[in-house]
Short mmCIF file of C-alpha atoms and ligand atoms in Angstrom, two decimals:
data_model
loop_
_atom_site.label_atom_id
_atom_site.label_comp_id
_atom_site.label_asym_id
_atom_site.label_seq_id
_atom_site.Cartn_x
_atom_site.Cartn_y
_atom_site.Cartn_z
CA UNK A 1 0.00 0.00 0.00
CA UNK A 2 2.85 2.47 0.87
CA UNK A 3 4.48 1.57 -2.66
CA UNK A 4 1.20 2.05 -4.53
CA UNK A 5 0.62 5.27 -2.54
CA UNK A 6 4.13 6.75 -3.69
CA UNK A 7 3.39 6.04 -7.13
CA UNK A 8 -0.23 7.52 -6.82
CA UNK A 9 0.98 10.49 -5.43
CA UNK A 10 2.65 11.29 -8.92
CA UNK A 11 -0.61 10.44 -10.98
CA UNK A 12 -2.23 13.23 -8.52
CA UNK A 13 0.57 15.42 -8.94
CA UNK A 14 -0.28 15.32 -12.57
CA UNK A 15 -4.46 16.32 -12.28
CA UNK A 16 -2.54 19.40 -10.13
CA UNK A 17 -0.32 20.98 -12.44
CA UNK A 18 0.10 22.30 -16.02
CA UNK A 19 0.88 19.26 -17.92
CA UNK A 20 3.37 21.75 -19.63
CA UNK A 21 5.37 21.64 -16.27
CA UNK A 22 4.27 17.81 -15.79
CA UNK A 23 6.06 16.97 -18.77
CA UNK A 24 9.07 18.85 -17.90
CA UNK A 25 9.35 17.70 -14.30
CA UNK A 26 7.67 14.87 -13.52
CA UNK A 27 7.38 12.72 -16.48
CA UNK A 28 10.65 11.28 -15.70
CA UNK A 29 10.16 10.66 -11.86
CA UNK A 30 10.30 7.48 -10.80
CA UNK A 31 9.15 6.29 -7.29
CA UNK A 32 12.07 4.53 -6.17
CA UNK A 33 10.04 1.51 -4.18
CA UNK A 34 13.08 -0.43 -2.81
CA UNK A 35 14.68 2.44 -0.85
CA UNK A 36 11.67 4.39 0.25
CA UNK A 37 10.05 2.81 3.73
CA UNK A 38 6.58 4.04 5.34
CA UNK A 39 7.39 7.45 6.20
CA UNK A 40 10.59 8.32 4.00
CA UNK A 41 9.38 8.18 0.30
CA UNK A 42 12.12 8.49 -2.43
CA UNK A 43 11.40 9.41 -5.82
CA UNK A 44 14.11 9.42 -8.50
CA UNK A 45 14.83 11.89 -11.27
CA UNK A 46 17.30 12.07 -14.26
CA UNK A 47 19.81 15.48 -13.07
CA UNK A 48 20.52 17.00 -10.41
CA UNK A 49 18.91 20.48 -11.55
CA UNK A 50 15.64 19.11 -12.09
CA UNK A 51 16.33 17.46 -8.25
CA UNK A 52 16.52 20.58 -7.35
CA UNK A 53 13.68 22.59 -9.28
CA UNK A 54 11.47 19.33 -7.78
CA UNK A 55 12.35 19.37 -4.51
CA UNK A 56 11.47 23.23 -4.03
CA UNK A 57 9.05 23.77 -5.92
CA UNK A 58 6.62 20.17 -5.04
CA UNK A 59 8.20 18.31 -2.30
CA UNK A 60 5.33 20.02 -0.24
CA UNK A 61 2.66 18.89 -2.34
CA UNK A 62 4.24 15.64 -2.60
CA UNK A 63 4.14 15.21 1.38
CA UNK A 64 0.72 16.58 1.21
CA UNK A 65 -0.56 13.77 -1.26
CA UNK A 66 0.55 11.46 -0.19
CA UNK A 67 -0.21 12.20 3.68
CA UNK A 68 -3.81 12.46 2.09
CA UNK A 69 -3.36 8.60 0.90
CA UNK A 70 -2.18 7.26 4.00
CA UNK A 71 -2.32 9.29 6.75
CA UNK A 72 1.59 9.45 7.24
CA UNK A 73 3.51 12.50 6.63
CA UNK A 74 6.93 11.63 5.37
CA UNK A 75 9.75 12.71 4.60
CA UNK A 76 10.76 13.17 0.76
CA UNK A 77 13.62 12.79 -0.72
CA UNK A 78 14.48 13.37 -4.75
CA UNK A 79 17.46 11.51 -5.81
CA UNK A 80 19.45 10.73 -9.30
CA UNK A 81 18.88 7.78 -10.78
CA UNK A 82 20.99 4.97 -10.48
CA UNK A 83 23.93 5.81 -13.06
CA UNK A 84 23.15 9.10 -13.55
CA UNK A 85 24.76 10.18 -11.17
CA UNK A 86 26.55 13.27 -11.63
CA UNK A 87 27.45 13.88 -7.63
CA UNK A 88 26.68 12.12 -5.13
CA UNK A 89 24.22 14.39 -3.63
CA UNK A 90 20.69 13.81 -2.48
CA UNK A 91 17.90 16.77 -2.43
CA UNK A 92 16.04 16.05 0.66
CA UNK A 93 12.60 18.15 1.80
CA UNK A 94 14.58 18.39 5.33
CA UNK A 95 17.76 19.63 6.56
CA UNK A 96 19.85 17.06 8.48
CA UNK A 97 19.67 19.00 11.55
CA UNK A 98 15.85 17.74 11.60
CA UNK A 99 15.76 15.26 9.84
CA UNK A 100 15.24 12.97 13.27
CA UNK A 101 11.98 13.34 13.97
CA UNK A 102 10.43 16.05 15.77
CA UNK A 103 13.34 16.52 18.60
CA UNK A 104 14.60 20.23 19.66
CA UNK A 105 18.09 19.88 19.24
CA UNK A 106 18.71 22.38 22.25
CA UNK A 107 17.00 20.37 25.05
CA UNK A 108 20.23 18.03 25.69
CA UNK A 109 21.75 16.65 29.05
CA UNK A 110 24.18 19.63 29.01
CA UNK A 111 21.35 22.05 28.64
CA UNK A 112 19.38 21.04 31.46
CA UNK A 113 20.00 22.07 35.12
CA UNK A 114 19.65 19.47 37.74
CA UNK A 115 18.87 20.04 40.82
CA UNK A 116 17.30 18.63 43.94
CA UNK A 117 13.81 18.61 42.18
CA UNK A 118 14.68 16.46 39.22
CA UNK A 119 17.95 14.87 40.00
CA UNK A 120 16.48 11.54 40.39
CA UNK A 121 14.68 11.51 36.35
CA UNK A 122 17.52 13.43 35.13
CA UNK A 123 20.14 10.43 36.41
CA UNK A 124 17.70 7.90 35.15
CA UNK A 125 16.79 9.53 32.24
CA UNK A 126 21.25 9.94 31.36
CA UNK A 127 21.42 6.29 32.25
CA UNK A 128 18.25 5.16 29.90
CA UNK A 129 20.51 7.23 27.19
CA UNK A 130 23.23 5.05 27.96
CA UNK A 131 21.63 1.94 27.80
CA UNK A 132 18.21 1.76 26.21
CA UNK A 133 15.58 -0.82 26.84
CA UNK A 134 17.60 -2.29 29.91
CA UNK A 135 17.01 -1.36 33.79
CA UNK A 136 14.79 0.91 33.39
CA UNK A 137 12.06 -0.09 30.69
CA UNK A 138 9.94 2.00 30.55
CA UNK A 139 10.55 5.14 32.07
CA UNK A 140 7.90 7.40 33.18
CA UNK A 141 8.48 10.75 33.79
CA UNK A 142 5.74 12.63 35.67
CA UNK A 143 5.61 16.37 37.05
CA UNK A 144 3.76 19.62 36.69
CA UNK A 145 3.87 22.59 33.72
CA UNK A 146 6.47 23.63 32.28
CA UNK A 147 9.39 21.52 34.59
CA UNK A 148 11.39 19.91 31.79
CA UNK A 149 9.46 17.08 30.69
CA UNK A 150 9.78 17.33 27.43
CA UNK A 151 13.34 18.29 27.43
CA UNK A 152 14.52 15.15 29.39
CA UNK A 153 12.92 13.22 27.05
CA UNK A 154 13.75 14.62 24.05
CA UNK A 155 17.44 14.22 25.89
CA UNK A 156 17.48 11.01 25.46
CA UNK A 157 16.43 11.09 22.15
CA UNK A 158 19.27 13.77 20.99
CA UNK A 159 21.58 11.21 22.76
CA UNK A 160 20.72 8.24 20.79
CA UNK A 161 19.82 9.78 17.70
CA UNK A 162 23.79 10.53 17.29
CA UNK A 163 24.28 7.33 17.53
CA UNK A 164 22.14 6.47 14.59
CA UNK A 165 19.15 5.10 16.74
CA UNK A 166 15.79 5.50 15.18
CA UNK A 167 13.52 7.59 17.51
CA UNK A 168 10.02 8.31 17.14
CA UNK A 169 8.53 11.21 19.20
CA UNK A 170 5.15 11.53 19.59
CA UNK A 171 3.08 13.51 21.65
CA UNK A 172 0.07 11.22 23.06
CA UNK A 173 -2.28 13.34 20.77
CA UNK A 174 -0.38 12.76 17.77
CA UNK A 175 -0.03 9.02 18.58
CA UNK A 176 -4.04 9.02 18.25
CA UNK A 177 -4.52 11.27 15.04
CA UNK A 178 -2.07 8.73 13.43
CA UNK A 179 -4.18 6.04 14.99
CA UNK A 180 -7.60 7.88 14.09
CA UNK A 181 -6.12 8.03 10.68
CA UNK A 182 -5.00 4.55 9.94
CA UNK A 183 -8.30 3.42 11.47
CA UNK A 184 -10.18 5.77 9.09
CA UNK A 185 -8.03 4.95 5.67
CA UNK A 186 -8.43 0.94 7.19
CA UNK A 187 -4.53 1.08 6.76
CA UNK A 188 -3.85 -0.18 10.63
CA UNK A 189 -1.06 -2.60 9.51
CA UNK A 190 1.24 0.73 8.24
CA UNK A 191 0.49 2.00 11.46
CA UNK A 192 1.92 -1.02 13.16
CA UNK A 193 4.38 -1.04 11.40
CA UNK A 194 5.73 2.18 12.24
CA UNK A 195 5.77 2.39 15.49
CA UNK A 196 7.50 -1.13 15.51
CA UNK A 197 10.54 0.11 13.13
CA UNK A 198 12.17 2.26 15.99
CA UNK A 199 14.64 1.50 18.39
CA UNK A 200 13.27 4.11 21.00
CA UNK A 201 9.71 5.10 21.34
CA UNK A 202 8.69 8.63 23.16
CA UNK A 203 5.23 9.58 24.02
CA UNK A 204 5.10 13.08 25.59
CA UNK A 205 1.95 13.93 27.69
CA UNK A 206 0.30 10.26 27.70
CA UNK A 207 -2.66 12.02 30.68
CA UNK A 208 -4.33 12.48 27.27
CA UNK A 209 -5.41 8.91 26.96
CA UNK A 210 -8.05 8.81 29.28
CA UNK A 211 -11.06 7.26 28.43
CA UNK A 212 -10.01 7.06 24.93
CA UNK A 213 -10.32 3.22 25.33
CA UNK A 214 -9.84 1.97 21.74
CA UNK A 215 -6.28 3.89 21.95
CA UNK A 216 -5.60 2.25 25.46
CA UNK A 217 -5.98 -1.28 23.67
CA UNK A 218 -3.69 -0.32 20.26
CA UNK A 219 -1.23 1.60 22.98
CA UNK A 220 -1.31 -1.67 25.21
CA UNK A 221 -0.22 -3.26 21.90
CA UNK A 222 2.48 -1.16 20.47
CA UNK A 223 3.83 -1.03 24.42
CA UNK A 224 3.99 -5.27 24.21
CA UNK A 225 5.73 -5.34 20.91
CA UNK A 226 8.17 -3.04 21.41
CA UNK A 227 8.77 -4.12 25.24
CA UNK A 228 8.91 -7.41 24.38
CA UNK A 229 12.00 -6.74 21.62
CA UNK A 230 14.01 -4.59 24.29
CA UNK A 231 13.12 -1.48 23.03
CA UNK A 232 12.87 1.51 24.82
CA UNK A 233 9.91 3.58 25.85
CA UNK A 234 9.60 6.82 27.47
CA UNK A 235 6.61 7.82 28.47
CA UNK A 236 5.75 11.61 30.33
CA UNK A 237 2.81 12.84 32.20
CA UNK A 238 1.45 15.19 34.18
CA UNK A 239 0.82 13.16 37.17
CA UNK A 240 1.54 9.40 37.88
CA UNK A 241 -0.05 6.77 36.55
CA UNK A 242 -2.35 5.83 39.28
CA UNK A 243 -4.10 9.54 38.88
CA UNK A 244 -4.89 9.36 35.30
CA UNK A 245 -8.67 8.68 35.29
CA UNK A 246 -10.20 6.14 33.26
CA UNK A 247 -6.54 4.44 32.36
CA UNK A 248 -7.12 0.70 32.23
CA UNK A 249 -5.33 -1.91 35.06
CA UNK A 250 -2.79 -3.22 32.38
CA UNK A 251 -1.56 -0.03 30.93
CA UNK A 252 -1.17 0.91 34.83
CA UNK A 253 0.52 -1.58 35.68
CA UNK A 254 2.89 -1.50 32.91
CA UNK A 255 4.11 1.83 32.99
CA UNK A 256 5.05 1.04 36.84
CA UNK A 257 6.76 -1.96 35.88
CA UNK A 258 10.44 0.00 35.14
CA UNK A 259 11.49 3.39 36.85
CA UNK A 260 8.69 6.20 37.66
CA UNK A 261 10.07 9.43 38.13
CA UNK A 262 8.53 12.54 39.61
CA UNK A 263 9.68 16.27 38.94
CA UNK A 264 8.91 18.57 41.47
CA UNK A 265 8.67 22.44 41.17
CA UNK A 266 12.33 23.70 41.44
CA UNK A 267 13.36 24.97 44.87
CA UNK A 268 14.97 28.80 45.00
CA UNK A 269 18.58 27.34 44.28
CA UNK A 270 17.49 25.41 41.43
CA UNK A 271 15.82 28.45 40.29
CA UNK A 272 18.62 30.43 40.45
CA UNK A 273 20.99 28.00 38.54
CA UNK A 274 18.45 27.85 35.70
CA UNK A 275 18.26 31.46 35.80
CA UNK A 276 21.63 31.75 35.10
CA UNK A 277 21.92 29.02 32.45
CA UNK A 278 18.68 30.33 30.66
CA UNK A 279 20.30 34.16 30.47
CA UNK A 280 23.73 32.67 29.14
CA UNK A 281 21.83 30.57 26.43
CA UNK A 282 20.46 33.24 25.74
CA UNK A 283 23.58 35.54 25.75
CA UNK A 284 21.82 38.10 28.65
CA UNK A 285 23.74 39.75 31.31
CA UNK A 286 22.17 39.22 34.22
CA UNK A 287 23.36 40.80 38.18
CA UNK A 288 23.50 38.61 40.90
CA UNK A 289 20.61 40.70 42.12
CA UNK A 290 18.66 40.66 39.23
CA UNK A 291 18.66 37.11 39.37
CA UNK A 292 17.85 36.57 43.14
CA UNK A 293 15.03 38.80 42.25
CA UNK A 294 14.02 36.97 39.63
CA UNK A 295 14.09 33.67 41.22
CA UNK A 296 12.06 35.53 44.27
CA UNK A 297 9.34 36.45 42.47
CA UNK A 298 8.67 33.97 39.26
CA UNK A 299 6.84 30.58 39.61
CA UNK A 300 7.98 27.56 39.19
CA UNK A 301 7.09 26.91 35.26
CA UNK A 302 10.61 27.23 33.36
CA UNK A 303 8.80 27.32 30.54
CA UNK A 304 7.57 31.03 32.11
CA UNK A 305 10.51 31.64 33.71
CA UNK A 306 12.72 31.42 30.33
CA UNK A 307 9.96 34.01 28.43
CA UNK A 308 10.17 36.23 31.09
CA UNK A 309 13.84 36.55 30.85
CA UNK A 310 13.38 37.09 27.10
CA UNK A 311 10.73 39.45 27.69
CA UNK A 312 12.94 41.71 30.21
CA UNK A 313 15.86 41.28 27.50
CA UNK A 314 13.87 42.49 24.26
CA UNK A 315 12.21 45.34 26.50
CA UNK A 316 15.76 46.44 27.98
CA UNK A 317 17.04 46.86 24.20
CA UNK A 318 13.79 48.15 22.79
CA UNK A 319 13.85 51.31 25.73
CA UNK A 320 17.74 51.31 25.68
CA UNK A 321 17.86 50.71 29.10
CA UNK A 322 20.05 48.55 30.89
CA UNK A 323 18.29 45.81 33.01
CA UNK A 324 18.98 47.32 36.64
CA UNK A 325 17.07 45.41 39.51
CA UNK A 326 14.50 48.95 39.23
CA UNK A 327 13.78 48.14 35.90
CA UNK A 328 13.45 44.42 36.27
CA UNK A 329 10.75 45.36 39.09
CA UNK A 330 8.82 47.16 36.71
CA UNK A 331 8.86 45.18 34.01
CA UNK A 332 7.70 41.91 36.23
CA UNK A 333 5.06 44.06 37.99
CA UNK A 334 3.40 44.10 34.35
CA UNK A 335 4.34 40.82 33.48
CA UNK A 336 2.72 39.32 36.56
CA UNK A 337 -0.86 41.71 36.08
CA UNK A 338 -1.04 40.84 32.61
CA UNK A 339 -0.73 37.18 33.14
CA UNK A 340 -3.69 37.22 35.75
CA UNK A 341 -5.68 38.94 33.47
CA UNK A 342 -5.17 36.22 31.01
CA UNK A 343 -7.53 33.69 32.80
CA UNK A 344 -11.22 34.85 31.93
CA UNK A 345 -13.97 33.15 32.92
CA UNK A 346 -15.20 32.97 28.96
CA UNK A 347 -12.20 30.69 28.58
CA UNK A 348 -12.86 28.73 31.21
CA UNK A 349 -16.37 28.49 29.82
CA UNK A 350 -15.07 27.09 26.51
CA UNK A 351 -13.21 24.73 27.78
CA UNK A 352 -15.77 22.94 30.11
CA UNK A 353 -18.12 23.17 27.20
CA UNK A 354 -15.33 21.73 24.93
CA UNK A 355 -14.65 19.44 27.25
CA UNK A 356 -18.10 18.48 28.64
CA UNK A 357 -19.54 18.23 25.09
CA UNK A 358 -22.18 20.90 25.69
CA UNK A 359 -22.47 24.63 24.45
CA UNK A 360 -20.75 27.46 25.70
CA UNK A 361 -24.30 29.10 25.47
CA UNK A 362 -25.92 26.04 26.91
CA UNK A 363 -23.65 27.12 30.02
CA UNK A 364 -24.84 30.61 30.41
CA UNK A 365 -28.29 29.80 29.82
CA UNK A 366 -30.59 29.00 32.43
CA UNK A 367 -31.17 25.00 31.00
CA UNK A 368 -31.41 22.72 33.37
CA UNK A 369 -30.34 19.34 31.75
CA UNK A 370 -28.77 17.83 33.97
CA UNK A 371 -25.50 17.34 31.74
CA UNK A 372 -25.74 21.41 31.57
CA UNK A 373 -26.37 21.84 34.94
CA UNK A 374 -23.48 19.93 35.57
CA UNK A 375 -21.32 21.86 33.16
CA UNK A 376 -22.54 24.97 34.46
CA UNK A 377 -21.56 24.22 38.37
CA UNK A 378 -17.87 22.91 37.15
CA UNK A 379 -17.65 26.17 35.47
CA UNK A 380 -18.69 28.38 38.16
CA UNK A 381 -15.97 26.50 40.57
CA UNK A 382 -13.46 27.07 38.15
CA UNK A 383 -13.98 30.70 37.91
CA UNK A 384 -14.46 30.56 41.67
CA UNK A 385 -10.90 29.49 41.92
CA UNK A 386 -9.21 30.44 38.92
CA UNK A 387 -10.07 33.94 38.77
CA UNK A 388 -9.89 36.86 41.04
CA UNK A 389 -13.98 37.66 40.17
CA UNK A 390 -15.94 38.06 43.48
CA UNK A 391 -19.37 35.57 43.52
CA UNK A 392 -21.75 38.64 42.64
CA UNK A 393 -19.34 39.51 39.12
CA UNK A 394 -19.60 35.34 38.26
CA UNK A 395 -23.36 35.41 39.48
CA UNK A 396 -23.89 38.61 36.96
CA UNK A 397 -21.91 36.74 34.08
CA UNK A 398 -23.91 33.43 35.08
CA UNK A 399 -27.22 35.18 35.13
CA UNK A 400 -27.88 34.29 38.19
CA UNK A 401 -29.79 35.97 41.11
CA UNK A 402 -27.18 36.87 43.43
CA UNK A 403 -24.03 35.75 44.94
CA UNK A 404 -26.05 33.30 47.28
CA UNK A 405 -26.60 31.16 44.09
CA UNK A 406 -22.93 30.96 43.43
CA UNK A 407 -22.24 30.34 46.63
CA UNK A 408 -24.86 26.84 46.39
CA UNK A 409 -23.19 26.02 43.52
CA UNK A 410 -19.76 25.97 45.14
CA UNK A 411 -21.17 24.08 48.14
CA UNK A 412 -23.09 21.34 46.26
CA UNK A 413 -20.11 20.85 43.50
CA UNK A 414 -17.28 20.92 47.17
CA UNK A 415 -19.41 17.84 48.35
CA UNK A 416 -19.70 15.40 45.09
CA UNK A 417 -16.13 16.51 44.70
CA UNK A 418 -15.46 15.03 48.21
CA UNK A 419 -17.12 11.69 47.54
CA UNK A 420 -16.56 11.38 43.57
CA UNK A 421 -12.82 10.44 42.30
CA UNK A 422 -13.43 10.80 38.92
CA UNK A 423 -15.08 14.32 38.93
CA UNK A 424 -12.35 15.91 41.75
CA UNK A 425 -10.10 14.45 38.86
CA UNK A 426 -11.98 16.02 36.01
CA UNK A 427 -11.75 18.94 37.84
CA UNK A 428 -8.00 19.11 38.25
CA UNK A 429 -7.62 18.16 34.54
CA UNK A 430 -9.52 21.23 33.37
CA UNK A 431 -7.64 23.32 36.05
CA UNK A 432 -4.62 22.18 34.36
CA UNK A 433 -6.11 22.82 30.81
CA UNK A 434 -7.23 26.34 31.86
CA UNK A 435 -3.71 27.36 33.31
CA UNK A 436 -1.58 25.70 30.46
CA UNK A 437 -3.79 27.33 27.83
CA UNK A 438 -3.42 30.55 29.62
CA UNK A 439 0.56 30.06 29.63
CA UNK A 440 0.74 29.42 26.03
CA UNK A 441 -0.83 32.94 25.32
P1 ADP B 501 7.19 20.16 30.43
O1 ADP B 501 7.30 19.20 29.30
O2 ADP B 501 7.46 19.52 31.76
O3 ADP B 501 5.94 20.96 30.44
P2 ADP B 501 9.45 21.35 29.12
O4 ADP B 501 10.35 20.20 29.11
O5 ADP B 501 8.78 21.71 27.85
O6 ADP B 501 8.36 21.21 30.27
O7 ADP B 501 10.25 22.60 29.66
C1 ADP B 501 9.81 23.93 29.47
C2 ADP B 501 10.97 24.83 29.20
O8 ADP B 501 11.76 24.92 30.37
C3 ADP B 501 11.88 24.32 28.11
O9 ADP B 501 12.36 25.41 27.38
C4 ADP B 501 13.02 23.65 28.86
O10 ADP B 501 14.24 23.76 28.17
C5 ADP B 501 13.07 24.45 30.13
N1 ADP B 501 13.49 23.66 31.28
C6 ADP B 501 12.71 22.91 32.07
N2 ADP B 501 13.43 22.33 33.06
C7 ADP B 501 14.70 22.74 32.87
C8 ADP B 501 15.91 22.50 33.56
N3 ADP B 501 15.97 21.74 34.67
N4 ADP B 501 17.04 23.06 33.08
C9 ADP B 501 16.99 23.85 31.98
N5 ADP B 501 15.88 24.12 31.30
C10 ADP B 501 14.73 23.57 31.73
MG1 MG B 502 5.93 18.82 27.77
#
């Protein structure tokens, strides 16, 4: 199916463009089936300059096509043809500092600042590097926002990758559009088969796959194979395993079978360090005072704490002022209004709704389905907590009476939270959905 895809990708090509430019071009590609594989497809062409001319002007539309066939986007390459070759050079659609997968080249061991918070995944996470699919298979990473995650992971995939290791990184969500996908174009075996060509697997924010059951069972599947042929996985989350609601028993109990490690917010020396590698990254000057400041008064998301820094920077060389601890104050004062401002109780609407499968408007109206109803107290906690709004300004948004309703609503929601896992956990999820959505902005 791949092969037949690659070479129906160039009959599509042909409906697209002007069959002056067909004939020119693309007559005399060839899909080159024996080196291609799922997700790198290789077509051939007669010189280099028409390589060229290809590769910049359709390697897009190629990807596109065939992405459209089979639900994989891959990587394309235009070669010579065998014996034409007039250097040995290949035209690819990426540049080889990509070319791995989806990894940040910057988030290495050597970038990342240990410290009593993460020391324990960012040993385990160096000695997975060293020796994948051994000791500690797999690993599961867990923590809050913004505490490095990603970039341990993606560690351990920089590592390997140098060594010529095949690494796929997935977030979970992209794991299931692939999946959705393959189900959709009834191309499942593809998908299989991708996920069991690597030597290490990562799968970045896996608190995704609740309740998606269907996933849990292909997941549970691509886990066994790969387990079972000493491959690596690498799995992060935003809590451990046990809290993810709806996971099922044998996904649980297989992510506990290697090495779970938690990440905890960064303490103020571990702040400080990070400070300090973040602003010489980022070639910053930074005083000792600045920094102490800094550390003082930031959270503990280092995915915040690095844009702030850049933030202070850009402003510093915009005014043409230097970054004195007076204007640092300033600046942060700002910085820390704006970002409480960010959180509005429409968004927090939308996302219940989004979440809850009901209508923002369903929300503010005065329905009472119970679904809605339900929707509508979640919502009202959320803003309760989440927002600096006083009951009367979320009983005016809510259209409701007074702040007596809102304060019901908070008291009947407090006491099914108290008895019902599964909502206090829904509840947290959205909390977490509302605050990262809110740090992205
Ligand atoms: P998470 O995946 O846990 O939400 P990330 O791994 O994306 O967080 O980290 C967010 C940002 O903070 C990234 O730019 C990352 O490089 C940086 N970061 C996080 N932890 C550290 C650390 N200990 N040392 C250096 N940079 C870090
Ligand atoms: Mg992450």
């Amino acid at each position: 199916m791949g092969i037949e895809a690659g070479k129906k990708v160039l009959k599509r090509l042909k409906e697209e463009i002007s069959l002056n430019e067909y004939n020119r071009y693309i007559k005399n590609m060839e899909f080159d089936e024996k080196s291609s594989r799922n997700d790198i497809i290789i077509y051939t062409t007669n010189n280099i300059l028409s390589a060229k001319w290809i590769n910049t002007r359709y390697a897009k539309k190629i990807a596109h096509l065939y992405e459209v066939e089979t639900g994989i986007k891959p990587q394309v390459i235009i070669d010579i043809k065998k014996g034409r070759k007039e250097a040995n050079v290949k035209i690819s659609s990426r540049d080889k500092a990509s070319q791995s997968t989806l990894l940040n080249p910057s988030f290495t061991f050597n970038s990342f600042v240990s410290g009593e918070s993460n020391i324990l995944a960012f040993n385990v996470a160096k000695a997975v590097a060293k020796n994948p699919g051994k000791q500690y298979n797999p690993l599961f990473i867990y923590g809050g926002v913004g505490l490095g995650k990603t970039h341990l992971m993606q560690a351990i995939g920089n590592y390997r990758v140098n060594l010529g290791d095949k690494i796929i990184y997935n977030t979970f969500e992209q794991f299931l559009n692939r999946y959705t996908n393959h189900i959709k174009t009834n191309s499942m075996d593809r998908f299989r088969e991708y996920y069991r060509n690597c030597d290490i697997l990562l799968i970045d924010d896996i608190q995704f796959i609740s309740r998606k059951e269907q996933t849990q069972d292909e997941f549970f599947h691509t886990f066994n194979e790969l387990h079972s042929l000493g491959k690596q996985i690498v799995i992060t989350s935003d809590r451990a395993p046990k809290k993810i609601a709806g996971l099922v028993d044998r996904l649980k109990t297989r992510f506990e079978w290697g090495m779970l490690a938690s990440i905890n917010p960064p303490g103020l020396e571990t702040k400080i360090a990070i400070i300090k590698k973040k602003s010489e990254l980022n070639g910053i000057k930074l005083s000792n005072e600045v920094v102490n400041f800094l550390a003082s008064k930031l959270g503990s998301n280092i995915r915040e704490i690095e844009g702030t820094i850049i933030k202070i920077n850009a402003m510093s060389s915009l005014l043409r002022q230097p970054i004195t601890l007076d204007f640092v104050k300033n600046a942060i004062e700002d910085y820390l209004q704006e970002k409480q401002k960010n959180i509005t109780i429409d968004s927090i609407v939308d996302i219940v709704a989004n979440e809850l499968n009901v209508k923002p408007s369903e929300i503010k109206s005065k329905k009472r389905a119970k679904k809605i109803v339900e929707a509508r107290r979640i919502a009202i906690y959320l803003a309760r907590n989440l927002t600096p709004n006083s009951m009367p300004q979320i009983a005016m948004y809510f259209g409701m009476k007074d702040h007596s309703a809102i304060s019901h609503a908070m008291k009947k929601i407090e006491d099914i939270i108290e008895n019902d896992e599964n909502l206090k956990v829904l509840i947290e999820e959205l909390s977490n959905k509302i605050e990262t959505i809110k740090l992205q902005k």
